[in-house]
Amino acid sequence: MDLSTSLQTFPGIGPVKAKALARLGLENVGDLLRWYPRDHEDRSQIYSLAETPEEPCCVLAMVAETPRTSYIRKGLSLTKCRIVDGAAQAEVTFFNQDYVRESLRRGESYIFYGRVERFGNQKKLTNPVFEPEGKARFTGRIMPVYPLTAGISNNRLAGMVLRCVEECAGLFPDELPPGLRQSYTLASEEYAIQNIHFPKDWEALELARRRLAFEELFILSCGMAFLRKRRGAVEGRRFPQREPGDFLKLLPFSPTGAQRRAMEEIAADLTSGRPMNRLVQGDVGSGKTAVAAFGAWLAHEGGVQCAMMAPTEILARQHYETLSALLEPAGIRVGLLVGSLKPSEKKAVHQALARGEIDLAVGTHALLSAGVAYQDLGLVITDEQHRFGVGQRSALSAKAEIPPHVLVMSATPIPRTLALLIYGDLDVTVLDELPPGRTPVETYLVGEDKRQRMYGFVRKHVMEGRQVYIICPAVEEGEGMDLKAVTAYAKDLQERVFPDLRVGFVHGKLKSGEKEAVMSAFSGGTLDVLVSTTVVEVGVDVPNATLMIIENADRFGLSQLHQLRGRVGRGKWQSTCVLVSSNRAPETRERMKYFCSTTDGFKIAEKDLELRGPGDFFGARQHGLPTLKAADFAGDTRLLKEAQQAAGEVLDADPGLEKPENRPLKEKIRRLFAEDGDIFN
Ligand code: ADP
Ligand code: MG
């Protein structure tokens, strides 16, 4: 067995389980060893039954009688037995685990792990984990708790990892330059891999985590330093100075102070002779589109083409509508390029771009496809950047002969501690002002019992001429039945709840033509209620929509809820967001309540980070950087500083990472930033 051994060769892993593992990105032993636990359970102490703590714990006890199963009703069986250890005894109950009868033998000793509850002077254990004394693998030690997917249990995963750790923990090459481990007191890679999964004790876990987190932050810091260096070295094209008033005349509103400042900064960048690399960060609704339009206008005045990339087709189409209406009067020819165009339409757009007959191309990542060539691309705008990788940003830039100016728009308020690292190679403009006349969206949390009243509220909004979003979490394979499948739910709403209203639905699996038809019906006002998954999360702008209902709201993270809520409160009417959740878990209630209490995107992002940790917040490459597995952006600020310092030292001594001892590091950086072309050029 080595790092490339397929997980399919493990006992008990057939095609179905292999597929489930692949959903987590786990295909071979190496992947598995890099699948770090999200938490650990302390099963290291063994207590006597007489002295158990309140929390779940391990006890070593003998089974005093053969377990008996009784069948309570269809689908419910109880298997019970008594266990004893010298001084005390307890009753153990298993629900629907009849096989326990065969595995627990009278007279033999086992380690049980679970919560020991006390009823009077009786002690009870329900559904504990147990293992025979002397053969314990998952008890009597600190046990890893892994992020899971349907079909794969924690025990299964832990069992596989344990085997891999025993046989392969030492096989990863140590990529840190040798001197670094000493000067920053870092554990070896082998030690770190062993102890991040099955730590010897809590201190070992901390050492392992420090090493792995440091390594990630260090490599990231080196990579960002390369990107910055590359950017500082090039010349950009210089656009002529233009009177912004000519652009402002095109706008149907006067810009906010923040928009005006952003435009000034962009104008200064574009006339400076250096390539612009600017992030415009503004909360949902702060008016980033107008700022982007200004950039496109300047590019046109400068005689070059502009490409604007949006993360979804819905959003690309919407930008296309908005920007053509705004800019065509100024003689700017706007084109749309999205995946769902017919081949003949695509070809026409490609030709027009190559001939310079389109000045502004709005689209999805279709703008990146191989067939697309520009006559002279001078400005690249990406909207909602957190959806794109750093790599995609530069892939688009690569379509220009001279490095183009880059403008990135993002609505994700990145907690301040992170902004520097994540956007380390960008200048930042913050749009910290909303257009006038907005009233903050009022947000309420309701339980299932208020459903009828809530539907009444929907009707009221529609009767007043407004429109309503109803958001449902996407249904993923294997998830419970309580989730509202969009299609069925929309049908039910239309047929039984709102037979007199116009209800539409949209979700990610629809063909894009269908999606587009529904979206334009909604924005054109021919639908009253739009039932949707989170596909409307980013950017969609329908000012007449004033009510958003979010079903199973506890399923969403705070930042995502904030993005969703940003779809309402865009017009002149008071808007409302209703979170539907009957989840009574205290943490969930706290999260929902917090969300109701503020509309400040920064505060929400920081809370999100605090509550969920960066694993989720930064999951799915939201930030456009390689995913961090061990490092915690919120908590590891000090470690980040150390890592940045170390990166500085290493690069000062060997700027191109040419020395033999730095080769493995260079290779690692290259792999991590693989999408980003070759960052060493
Ligand atoms: P963002 O992309 O930042 O979330 P948008 O650019 O979609 O926000 O703008 C949100 C809404 O506000 C749009 O309907 C837009 O026309 C409007 N808007 C933008 N700037 C202004 C302004 N200065 N005054 C009034 N309305 C504005
Ligand atoms: Mg936007």
XYZ file of C-alpha atoms and ligand atoms in Angstrom:
709
model
C 0.000 0.000 0.000
C 1.273 3.475 -0.837
C -0.192 6.963 -1.215
C -1.611 6.245 -4.643
C -3.358 3.009 -3.633
C -7.011 3.265 -4.585
C -9.535 3.219 -1.753
C -11.541 0.700 -3.757
C -9.027 -1.945 -2.730
C -10.096 -1.574 0.918
C -12.316 -4.303 2.330
C -15.960 -3.244 2.413
C -15.511 -0.533 -0.236
C -17.600 -1.486 -3.242
C -18.612 0.795 -6.102
C -21.328 2.525 -4.067
C -19.103 3.411 -1.134
C -16.291 4.343 -3.511
C -18.652 6.803 -5.160
C -19.614 8.266 -1.818
C -15.934 8.705 -0.970
C -15.293 10.285 -4.348
C -17.960 12.866 -3.493
C -15.628 13.975 -0.725
C -12.749 13.988 -3.194
C -11.266 10.851 -1.640
C -9.893 8.411 -4.161
C -6.605 7.140 -2.817
C -4.668 6.716 0.394
C -2.969 10.078 0.013
C -6.338 11.859 -0.231
C -7.542 10.068 2.853
C -4.512 11.019 4.913
C -5.095 14.635 3.916
C -8.735 14.418 4.975
C -8.262 15.953 8.385
C -10.762 15.457 11.191
C -13.041 18.368 11.921
C -12.969 17.520 15.604
C -11.771 14.950 18.116
C -13.604 13.119 20.866
C -11.859 12.403 24.093
C -12.185 8.682 24.556
C -8.793 8.369 26.141
C -9.827 8.112 29.791
C -11.491 4.960 31.069
C -13.850 5.566 33.957
C -15.381 3.195 36.441
C -19.170 3.041 36.297
C -19.404 4.541 39.728
C -17.556 7.702 38.749
C -18.644 8.621 35.264
C -18.755 12.303 34.261
C -21.719 13.983 32.595
C -20.141 13.980 29.162
C -19.832 10.884 27.003
C -16.976 8.734 28.268
C -15.456 5.270 28.135
C -16.165 2.589 30.729
C -14.693 -0.856 30.937
C -17.332 -3.327 32.037
C -18.403 -6.942 31.800
C -21.606 -8.031 30.119
C -23.588 -9.632 32.917
C -26.345 -11.257 30.890
C -27.081 -12.281 27.340
C -28.728 -9.321 25.573
C -32.475 -9.678 24.874
C -34.318 -8.028 22.036
C -37.957 -6.967 22.282
C -39.958 -5.689 19.329
C -41.927 -2.660 20.414
C -43.685 -1.975 17.139
C -42.962 -2.156 13.457
C -39.575 -0.592 12.874
C -38.629 -0.350 16.525
C -36.733 -2.947 18.492
C -34.864 -2.637 21.760
C -31.903 -4.769 22.708
C -30.930 -4.598 26.369
C -28.457 -6.051 28.819
C -26.807 -5.278 32.114
C -23.123 -4.503 32.438
C -21.065 -4.509 35.618
C -17.661 -3.383 36.766
C -16.565 -4.271 40.301
C -18.470 -1.570 42.086
C -21.445 -0.607 39.960
C -23.742 -1.679 37.213
C -25.662 -0.085 34.352
C -28.334 -0.981 31.865
C -27.378 -0.709 28.194
C -30.049 -0.196 25.536
C -29.663 -0.349 21.772
C -32.347 0.851 19.391
C -32.775 -1.196 16.219
C -29.410 -2.848 16.530
C -30.437 -6.490 16.877
C -26.994 -7.687 15.795
C -25.686 -6.562 19.151
C -27.104 -9.815 20.553
C -24.456 -11.686 18.641
C -21.544 -9.370 19.374
C -21.919 -8.838 23.118
C -21.152 -12.055 25.006
C -22.076 -12.698 28.560
C -19.069 -12.825 30.849
C -16.775 -10.910 28.534
C -15.459 -7.398 29.029
C -15.850 -4.519 26.639
C -15.063 -0.859 26.520
C -18.250 1.139 26.041
C -18.258 4.728 24.901
C -21.346 6.854 25.409
C -23.174 9.121 27.795
C -23.901 7.444 31.110
C -27.175 8.816 32.409
C -28.390 8.526 35.946
C -32.003 7.829 36.849
C -32.266 7.742 40.642
C -29.635 5.209 41.551
C -29.939 3.450 38.177
C -27.374 4.119 35.438
C -28.186 3.829 31.769
C -26.262 3.875 28.526
C -28.065 4.244 25.216
C -26.592 3.192 21.868
C -22.996 3.201 23.057
C -20.061 2.325 20.866
C -18.360 -0.800 22.188
C -15.279 -2.883 21.501
C -13.893 -6.023 23.169
C -11.297 -5.288 25.820
C -7.824 -5.721 24.404
C -8.972 -5.261 20.811
C -9.996 -1.651 21.145
C -9.290 0.611 18.186
C -11.688 3.474 18.680
C -11.951 3.556 22.439
C -9.351 4.333 25.033
C -7.873 6.959 22.728
C -8.568 10.355 21.225
C -10.923 9.629 18.367
C -11.080 11.691 15.170
C -14.428 12.986 13.946
C -14.465 13.434 10.183
C -16.559 15.505 7.828
C -18.818 12.877 6.281
C -21.162 12.246 3.420
C -24.217 10.010 3.147
C -23.284 6.347 3.042
C -19.990 6.672 4.901
C -19.967 6.484 8.690
C -17.338 8.014 10.902
C -16.293 4.581 12.123
C -15.821 3.345 8.601
C -13.719 6.350 7.673
C -11.727 6.269 10.899
C -11.021 2.565 10.391
C -9.654 3.195 6.924
C -7.608 6.168 8.060
C -6.152 4.181 10.951
C -4.843 1.582 8.534
C -3.418 4.235 6.235
C -1.781 6.060 9.120
C -0.164 2.854 10.338
C 1.210 1.967 6.936
C 1.724 5.231 5.056
C 2.051 8.242 7.348
C 5.753 8.479 6.587
C 5.430 8.469 2.836
C 4.673 12.146 2.244
C 7.792 14.039 1.267
C 8.621 16.855 3.657
C 8.181 19.964 1.540
C 9.317 22.533 4.041
C 12.914 23.696 3.603
C 14.953 21.885 6.265
C 16.095 24.921 8.242
C 12.549 26.126 8.666
C 11.406 23.237 10.845
C 14.029 24.095 13.395
C 13.663 27.830 13.465
C 9.874 27.706 13.705
C 9.680 24.583 15.893
C 7.590 22.512 13.572
C 6.922 18.795 13.870
C 7.929 16.462 11.042
C 5.403 15.666 8.353
C 5.123 12.054 9.485
C 4.478 12.996 13.083
C 1.946 15.589 11.956
C 0.007 13.165 9.773
C -0.120 10.534 12.502
C -1.206 12.895 15.204
C -3.687 14.998 13.305
C -5.747 11.814 12.941
C -4.985 9.691 15.991
C -3.119 11.916 18.414
C -1.181 10.366 21.207
C -2.443 13.127 23.488
C -3.823 16.660 23.159
C -0.417 18.226 23.006
C 0.563 15.999 20.107
C -2.590 17.064 18.300
C -1.694 20.703 18.759
C 1.832 20.146 17.450
C 0.471 18.294 14.445
C -1.996 21.022 13.677
C 0.597 23.729 14.045
C 2.874 22.011 11.579
C 0.159 21.384 8.986
C -1.407 24.811 9.322
C 1.941 26.523 9.155
C 2.807 24.609 6.032
C -0.404 25.659 4.301
C -0.067 29.286 5.242
C 3.595 29.305 4.345
C 3.049 27.856 0.893
C 0.160 30.214 0.318
C 2.250 33.168 1.366
C 5.042 32.123 -0.993
C 2.565 31.751 -3.856
C 1.007 35.151 -3.227
C 4.457 36.718 -3.081
C 5.147 35.324 -6.529
C 1.885 36.668 -7.898
C 2.638 40.100 -6.509
C 6.131 40.094 -7.877
C 4.961 39.082 -11.314
C 2.408 41.836 -11.352
C 4.754 44.579 -10.182
C 7.124 43.894 -13.039
C 4.845 44.528 -15.988
C 3.735 47.589 -17.899
C 0.066 48.219 -18.486
C -1.658 50.224 -21.123
C -2.426 53.822 -20.456
C -5.950 55.031 -21.207
C -6.577 58.692 -21.983
C -8.104 60.914 -19.296
C -11.844 61.310 -19.720
C -14.455 63.539 -18.165
C -16.509 61.223 -15.856
C -19.489 63.525 -16.320
C -20.021 62.055 -19.757
C -20.487 58.663 -18.160
C -22.613 59.902 -15.277
C -25.083 61.335 -17.778
C -25.835 57.769 -18.838
C -26.816 56.652 -15.339
C -30.481 56.822 -14.335
C -29.424 57.909 -10.834
C -26.698 59.983 -9.323
C -23.907 57.887 -7.856
C -23.318 57.525 -4.146
C -20.197 59.063 -2.679
C -18.665 55.603 -2.454
C -19.407 54.839 -6.095
C -17.895 58.179 -7.067
C -14.700 57.397 -5.118
C -14.473 53.946 -6.679
C -14.789 55.485 -10.132
C -12.062 58.002 -9.389
C -9.716 55.255 -8.220
C -10.441 53.171 -11.278
C -9.869 56.144 -13.551
C -6.539 56.818 -11.825
C -5.488 53.170 -12.257
C -6.435 53.055 -15.907
C -4.531 56.183 -16.781
C -1.432 55.277 -14.748
C 0.430 53.063 -17.200
C 0.478 50.122 -14.735
C -1.969 47.271 -14.993
C -4.882 47.824 -12.650
C -5.556 45.032 -10.161
C -8.421 46.297 -8.100
C -10.982 44.658 -5.896
C -14.203 46.552 -5.411
C -15.783 45.117 -2.343
C -19.295 46.224 -1.575
C -22.138 44.662 0.273
C -25.087 43.376 -1.698
C -27.004 46.254 -3.238
C -24.212 48.780 -2.913
C -24.268 49.361 -6.671
C -21.203 47.585 -8.005
C -22.684 47.181 -11.462
C -22.564 50.905 -12.156
C -18.906 50.955 -11.125
C -18.188 48.085 -13.498
C -20.049 49.920 -16.241
C -17.810 52.901 -15.702
C -14.761 50.696 -16.204
C -16.212 49.292 -19.414
C -16.978 52.793 -20.617
C -13.415 53.952 -19.950
C -12.053 50.915 -21.767
C -14.159 51.809 -24.761
C -12.952 55.395 -24.602
C -9.442 53.974 -24.504
C -10.136 52.032 -27.677
C -9.945 48.506 -26.234
C -12.373 45.691 -25.531
C -13.699 44.748 -22.132
C -14.855 41.355 -20.871
C -17.063 40.957 -17.857
C -17.401 37.519 -16.322
C -20.217 36.480 -13.993
C -20.452 33.199 -12.075
C -23.886 32.128 -13.285
C -25.746 32.402 -16.520
C -28.683 34.088 -14.845
C -26.406 36.806 -13.612
C -24.556 37.147 -16.908
C -27.820 37.644 -18.744
C -28.954 40.186 -16.255
C -25.736 42.157 -16.539
C -26.065 41.970 -20.270
C -29.535 43.536 -20.108
C -28.492 46.246 -17.665
C -25.257 47.139 -19.384
C -26.601 47.211 -22.904
C -29.406 49.524 -21.812
C -26.902 51.743 -20.063
C -24.011 51.773 -22.513
C -25.479 51.340 -25.959
C -26.580 54.980 -26.047
C -22.862 55.805 -25.763
C -22.154 53.743 -28.846
C -20.774 50.742 -26.954
C -21.597 47.423 -28.581
C -22.421 44.821 -25.924
C -22.389 41.071 -26.605
C -23.459 38.065 -24.566
C -21.492 34.839 -24.391
C -22.884 31.999 -22.288
C -22.717 28.232 -22.530
C -26.290 27.755 -23.648
C -26.106 29.781 -26.853
C -26.670 27.781 -30.025
C -23.453 26.843 -31.807
C -24.261 29.260 -34.624
C -24.904 32.096 -32.160
C -21.684 31.322 -30.353
C -19.776 31.361 -33.567
C -21.199 34.743 -34.459
C -20.158 36.169 -31.090
C -16.684 34.661 -31.407
C -16.261 36.236 -34.813
C -17.522 39.602 -33.675
C -15.107 39.530 -30.724
C -12.174 38.618 -32.919
C -13.012 41.360 -35.377
C -13.529 43.931 -32.665
C -17.213 44.354 -33.420
C -18.140 43.836 -29.790
C -16.770 46.339 -27.300
C -18.048 44.737 -24.126
C -18.467 40.973 -23.823
C -20.605 39.882 -20.894
C -20.693 36.193 -20.062
C -19.947 33.236 -17.878
C -16.759 31.186 -17.920
C -17.705 30.577 -21.555
C -15.592 33.707 -21.997
C -12.609 31.556 -21.081
C -13.193 28.784 -23.569
C -10.533 27.933 -26.066
C -12.374 29.251 -29.122
C -12.614 32.773 -27.771
C -10.131 35.323 -29.074
C -10.355 39.069 -28.726
C -9.193 41.673 -31.125
C -7.765 43.722 -28.289
C -8.797 42.913 -24.743
C -7.820 45.723 -22.389
C -9.995 45.301 -19.305
C -11.203 42.189 -17.517
C -13.967 42.502 -14.938
C -15.035 39.560 -12.809
C -18.184 39.868 -10.777
C -18.664 38.041 -7.502
C -15.053 36.999 -7.543
C -15.284 34.593 -4.647
C -16.932 32.200 -7.041
C -13.942 32.071 -9.307
C -10.486 30.757 -8.672
C -7.482 33.028 -8.761
C -6.655 30.914 -11.773
C -9.759 31.758 -13.749
C -9.165 35.412 -13.182
C -5.793 35.138 -14.825
C -6.955 32.699 -17.510
C -9.147 35.462 -18.851
C -6.280 37.919 -18.668
C -4.206 35.496 -20.707
C -6.468 36.190 -23.663
C -4.898 39.580 -24.037
C -1.564 40.300 -25.646
C -0.570 43.070 -23.293
C -1.531 42.390 -19.648
C -5.050 43.774 -19.316
C -6.406 45.784 -16.437
C -8.270 43.671 -13.934
C -11.269 44.725 -11.890
C -12.759 42.300 -9.411
C -16.133 42.868 -7.803
C -17.066 41.028 -4.657
C -19.998 41.104 -2.301
C -18.446 38.744 0.197
C -17.257 40.798 3.081
C -14.008 39.105 3.944
C -13.157 39.469 7.601
C -10.405 42.005 7.856
C -7.741 39.626 9.108
C -7.971 37.702 5.881
C -8.298 40.358 3.257
C -4.583 40.924 3.042
C -3.711 37.324 2.433
C -6.571 36.500 0.152
C -6.421 39.582 -1.982
C -2.762 40.119 -1.274
C -2.106 40.981 -4.890
C -4.980 43.426 -5.263
C -5.714 47.014 -4.333
C -8.988 47.309 -2.502
C -11.840 49.791 -2.792
C -14.702 49.413 -0.362
C -18.193 50.593 -1.307
C -19.319 51.403 2.194
C -22.504 53.241 1.368
C -25.856 52.051 0.065
C -27.845 54.036 -2.488
C -30.255 56.404 -0.763
C -33.788 55.509 0.180
C -33.116 51.930 1.162
C -34.696 50.722 4.322
C -32.949 47.736 5.857
C -34.719 44.459 5.269
C -36.692 43.334 8.300
C -35.968 39.745 9.172
C -38.027 37.313 11.228
C -37.611 33.755 12.341
C -40.743 31.602 12.307
C -41.480 27.933 12.984
C -43.628 25.519 11.005
C -46.673 26.496 13.063
C -46.750 29.912 11.377
C -46.795 28.515 7.868
C -50.392 29.509 7.066
C -49.915 33.040 8.330
C -46.766 33.282 6.298
C -48.621 32.283 3.144
C -51.122 35.000 3.982
C -48.215 37.426 4.094
C -47.051 36.281 0.659
C -50.511 36.931 -0.713
C -50.605 40.365 0.849
C -47.357 41.371 -0.844
C -48.579 40.102 -4.194
C -51.904 41.922 -3.820
C -49.928 45.123 -3.313
C -48.221 44.513 -6.634
C -44.959 43.192 -5.238
C -43.185 39.887 -5.870
C -41.903 37.146 -3.623
C -38.974 34.719 -3.549
C -39.304 31.399 -1.768
C -35.933 29.731 -1.313
C -35.473 26.020 -0.627
C -32.193 24.267 0.047
C -31.122 22.159 -2.909
C -31.960 18.527 -2.426
C -28.838 16.461 -2.371
C -28.585 12.760 -2.767
C -29.409 10.879 0.376
C -30.702 13.807 2.345
C -33.803 13.509 4.468
C -37.349 13.719 3.253
C -38.151 16.820 5.225
C -36.393 19.028 2.727
C -38.759 20.624 0.312
C -37.917 19.492 -3.144
C -38.319 22.593 -5.232
C -40.347 21.102 -8.013
C -42.857 19.315 -5.851
C -43.096 22.233 -3.507
C -43.668 24.761 -6.284
C -46.357 22.548 -7.767
C -48.072 22.210 -4.439
C -47.916 25.951 -3.838
C -49.374 26.671 -7.242
C -52.121 24.087 -7.056
C -53.211 24.178 -3.473
C -51.972 27.325 -1.788
C -51.912 30.000 -4.484
C -54.117 28.715 -7.328
C -54.867 32.341 -8.253
C -51.241 33.540 -8.272
C -48.519 32.976 -10.835
C -45.887 30.681 -9.354
C -42.663 29.713 -11.119
C -39.679 27.697 -10.074
C -36.040 27.529 -10.928
C -33.189 25.305 -9.780
C -29.709 24.444 -10.860
C -30.674 21.310 -12.732
C -32.984 23.068 -15.202
C -31.727 23.599 -18.726
C -30.374 27.068 -19.021
C -32.971 28.117 -21.582
C -35.676 27.161 -19.113
C -33.929 28.955 -16.287
C -33.642 32.051 -18.363
C -37.313 31.981 -19.351
C -38.382 31.749 -15.712
C -35.981 34.447 -14.576
C -37.047 36.873 -17.230
C -40.704 36.161 -16.460
C -39.992 37.003 -12.845
C -38.024 40.141 -13.530
C -40.575 41.183 -16.149
C -43.321 40.860 -13.533
C -45.285 38.031 -15.130
C -44.619 35.758 -12.160
C -45.687 36.665 -8.646
C -43.827 34.031 -6.713
C -40.502 32.471 -7.601
C -39.622 29.232 -5.864
C -35.921 28.708 -6.174
C -32.811 27.036 -4.875
C -29.822 29.212 -4.168
C -29.281 29.866 -7.872
C -30.648 33.339 -7.206
C -28.123 33.857 -4.459
C -25.730 35.985 -6.400
C -26.429 39.246 -8.033
C -30.010 38.866 -9.250
C -31.700 42.247 -9.218
C -35.488 42.494 -9.207
C -36.310 45.646 -7.249
C -40.023 44.866 -7.193
C -39.434 41.742 -5.093
C -40.005 42.690 -1.482
C -40.464 39.441 0.378
C -38.138 36.509 0.678
C -39.076 33.344 2.473
C -36.207 30.981 3.228
C -37.325 27.430 3.945
C -35.157 25.239 6.202
C -33.130 28.352 6.826
C -30.920 26.561 9.335
C -29.466 24.621 6.434
C -27.647 27.704 5.243
C -24.596 29.418 6.610
C -24.896 33.027 7.705
C -22.949 34.423 4.785
C -25.095 32.568 2.359
C -28.271 33.792 4.055
C -26.915 37.301 3.747
C -26.339 36.897 0.026
C -29.842 35.528 -0.370
C -31.452 38.289 1.635
C -29.637 40.804 -0.548
C -32.094 39.918 -3.329
C -34.817 41.922 -1.578
C -34.733 45.477 -0.315
C -33.503 46.712 -3.684
C -36.403 48.978 -4.501
C -38.197 51.777 -2.724
C -40.466 49.507 -0.670
C -39.917 48.142 2.801
C -38.815 44.554 2.369
C -39.005 41.528 4.588
C -37.133 38.276 4.924
C -38.690 35.340 6.744
C -36.543 32.475 7.945
C -38.491 29.265 8.364
C -36.880 26.856 10.777
C -38.184 24.559 13.426
C -34.725 23.476 14.444
C -34.529 24.093 18.173
C -30.850 23.376 18.741
C -29.451 26.295 20.753
C -26.558 27.020 18.365
C -28.946 27.088 15.440
C -31.334 29.421 17.227
C -28.447 31.694 18.083
C -27.306 31.795 14.494
C -30.795 32.530 13.176
C -31.458 35.163 15.829
C -28.177 36.852 15.079
C -29.072 37.019 11.443
C -32.389 38.665 12.270
C -30.606 41.281 14.341
C -28.304 42.807 11.728
C -27.938 43.519 8.033
C -24.254 44.407 8.284
C -22.405 42.084 5.934
C -19.084 42.426 7.745
C -20.513 41.554 11.106
C -22.313 38.604 9.597
C -19.185 37.318 7.904
C -17.202 37.569 11.093
C -19.883 35.788 13.066
C -20.051 33.114 10.407
C -16.355 32.547 10.649
C -16.537 32.382 14.416
C -19.433 29.941 14.490
C -18.624 27.616 11.665
C -14.888 27.891 11.325
C -13.057 28.480 8.111
C -13.546 24.957 6.841
C -17.062 25.856 5.856
C -16.627 29.535 5.329
C -13.806 28.948 2.958
C -14.994 25.633 1.666
C -15.468 25.135 -2.028
C -12.679 27.525 -2.900
C -14.905 30.486 -2.257
C -12.019 32.832 -1.897
C -10.339 31.736 -5.072
C -7.321 30.407 -3.218
C -6.197 26.862 -2.646
C -8.377 25.374 0.065
C -6.955 25.404 3.533
C -7.461 22.198 5.432
C -5.622 22.628 8.672
C -5.246 26.366 9.059
C -7.948 28.426 10.654
C -7.924 31.940 9.338
C -9.810 33.338 12.263
C -7.717 31.765 14.966
C -4.365 31.474 13.274
C -3.522 35.119 12.756
C -0.285 34.729 14.682
C 0.674 31.634 12.787
C -0.112 33.455 9.559
C 2.300 36.214 10.535
C 4.991 33.660 11.282
C 4.347 31.926 7.974
C 4.528 35.202 6.073
C 7.758 36.065 7.798
C 9.193 32.650 6.957
C 8.121 33.043 3.339
C 9.886 36.402 3.223
C 13.079 34.886 4.606
C 13.103 31.953 2.216
C 12.348 34.091 -0.833
C 14.892 36.756 0.094
C 17.583 34.128 0.241
C 16.461 32.329 -2.904
C 14.097 34.528 -4.969
C 13.441 31.988 -7.706
C 13.403 28.951 -5.388
C 16.190 27.481 -7.454
C 18.268 25.925 -4.668
C 17.976 22.136 -4.457
C 16.594 22.201 -0.922
C 13.794 24.503 -2.074
C 12.782 22.445 -5.090
C 10.097 20.390 -3.318
C 8.585 23.632 -2.084
C 8.571 25.120 -5.553
C 6.891 21.989 -6.887
C 4.258 22.185 -4.196
C 3.483 25.828 -4.945
C 3.251 25.033 -8.604
C 0.745 22.281 -7.901
C -1.340 24.342 -5.516
C -1.652 27.213 -7.911
C -1.874 24.847 -10.860
C -4.888 26.529 -12.373
C -3.083 29.766 -12.355
C -0.893 29.039 -15.298
C 2.729 29.086 -14.362
C 3.101 31.479 -11.510
C 6.877 31.397 -11.747
C 6.951 33.308 -15.005
P -24.605 45.056 -6.232
O -24.122 44.418 -7.506
O -23.552 45.845 -5.559
O -25.264 44.097 -5.304
P -26.317 46.484 -8.037
O -25.270 47.069 -8.887
O -27.064 45.314 -8.575
O -25.736 46.109 -6.608
O -27.312 47.638 -7.614
C -28.445 47.387 -6.826
C -29.599 48.262 -7.251
O -29.357 49.595 -6.867
C -29.832 48.284 -8.734
O -31.218 48.252 -8.960
C -29.208 49.614 -9.160
O -29.857 50.142 -10.315
C -29.478 50.477 -7.959
N -28.498 51.552 -7.756
C -27.142 51.422 -7.859
N -26.529 52.577 -7.573
C -27.519 53.468 -7.272
C -27.528 54.845 -6.872
N -26.400 55.533 -6.739
N -28.712 55.417 -6.632
C -29.858 54.708 -6.752
N -29.920 53.417 -7.121
C -28.762 52.789 -7.381
Mg -23.924 42.612 -8.382
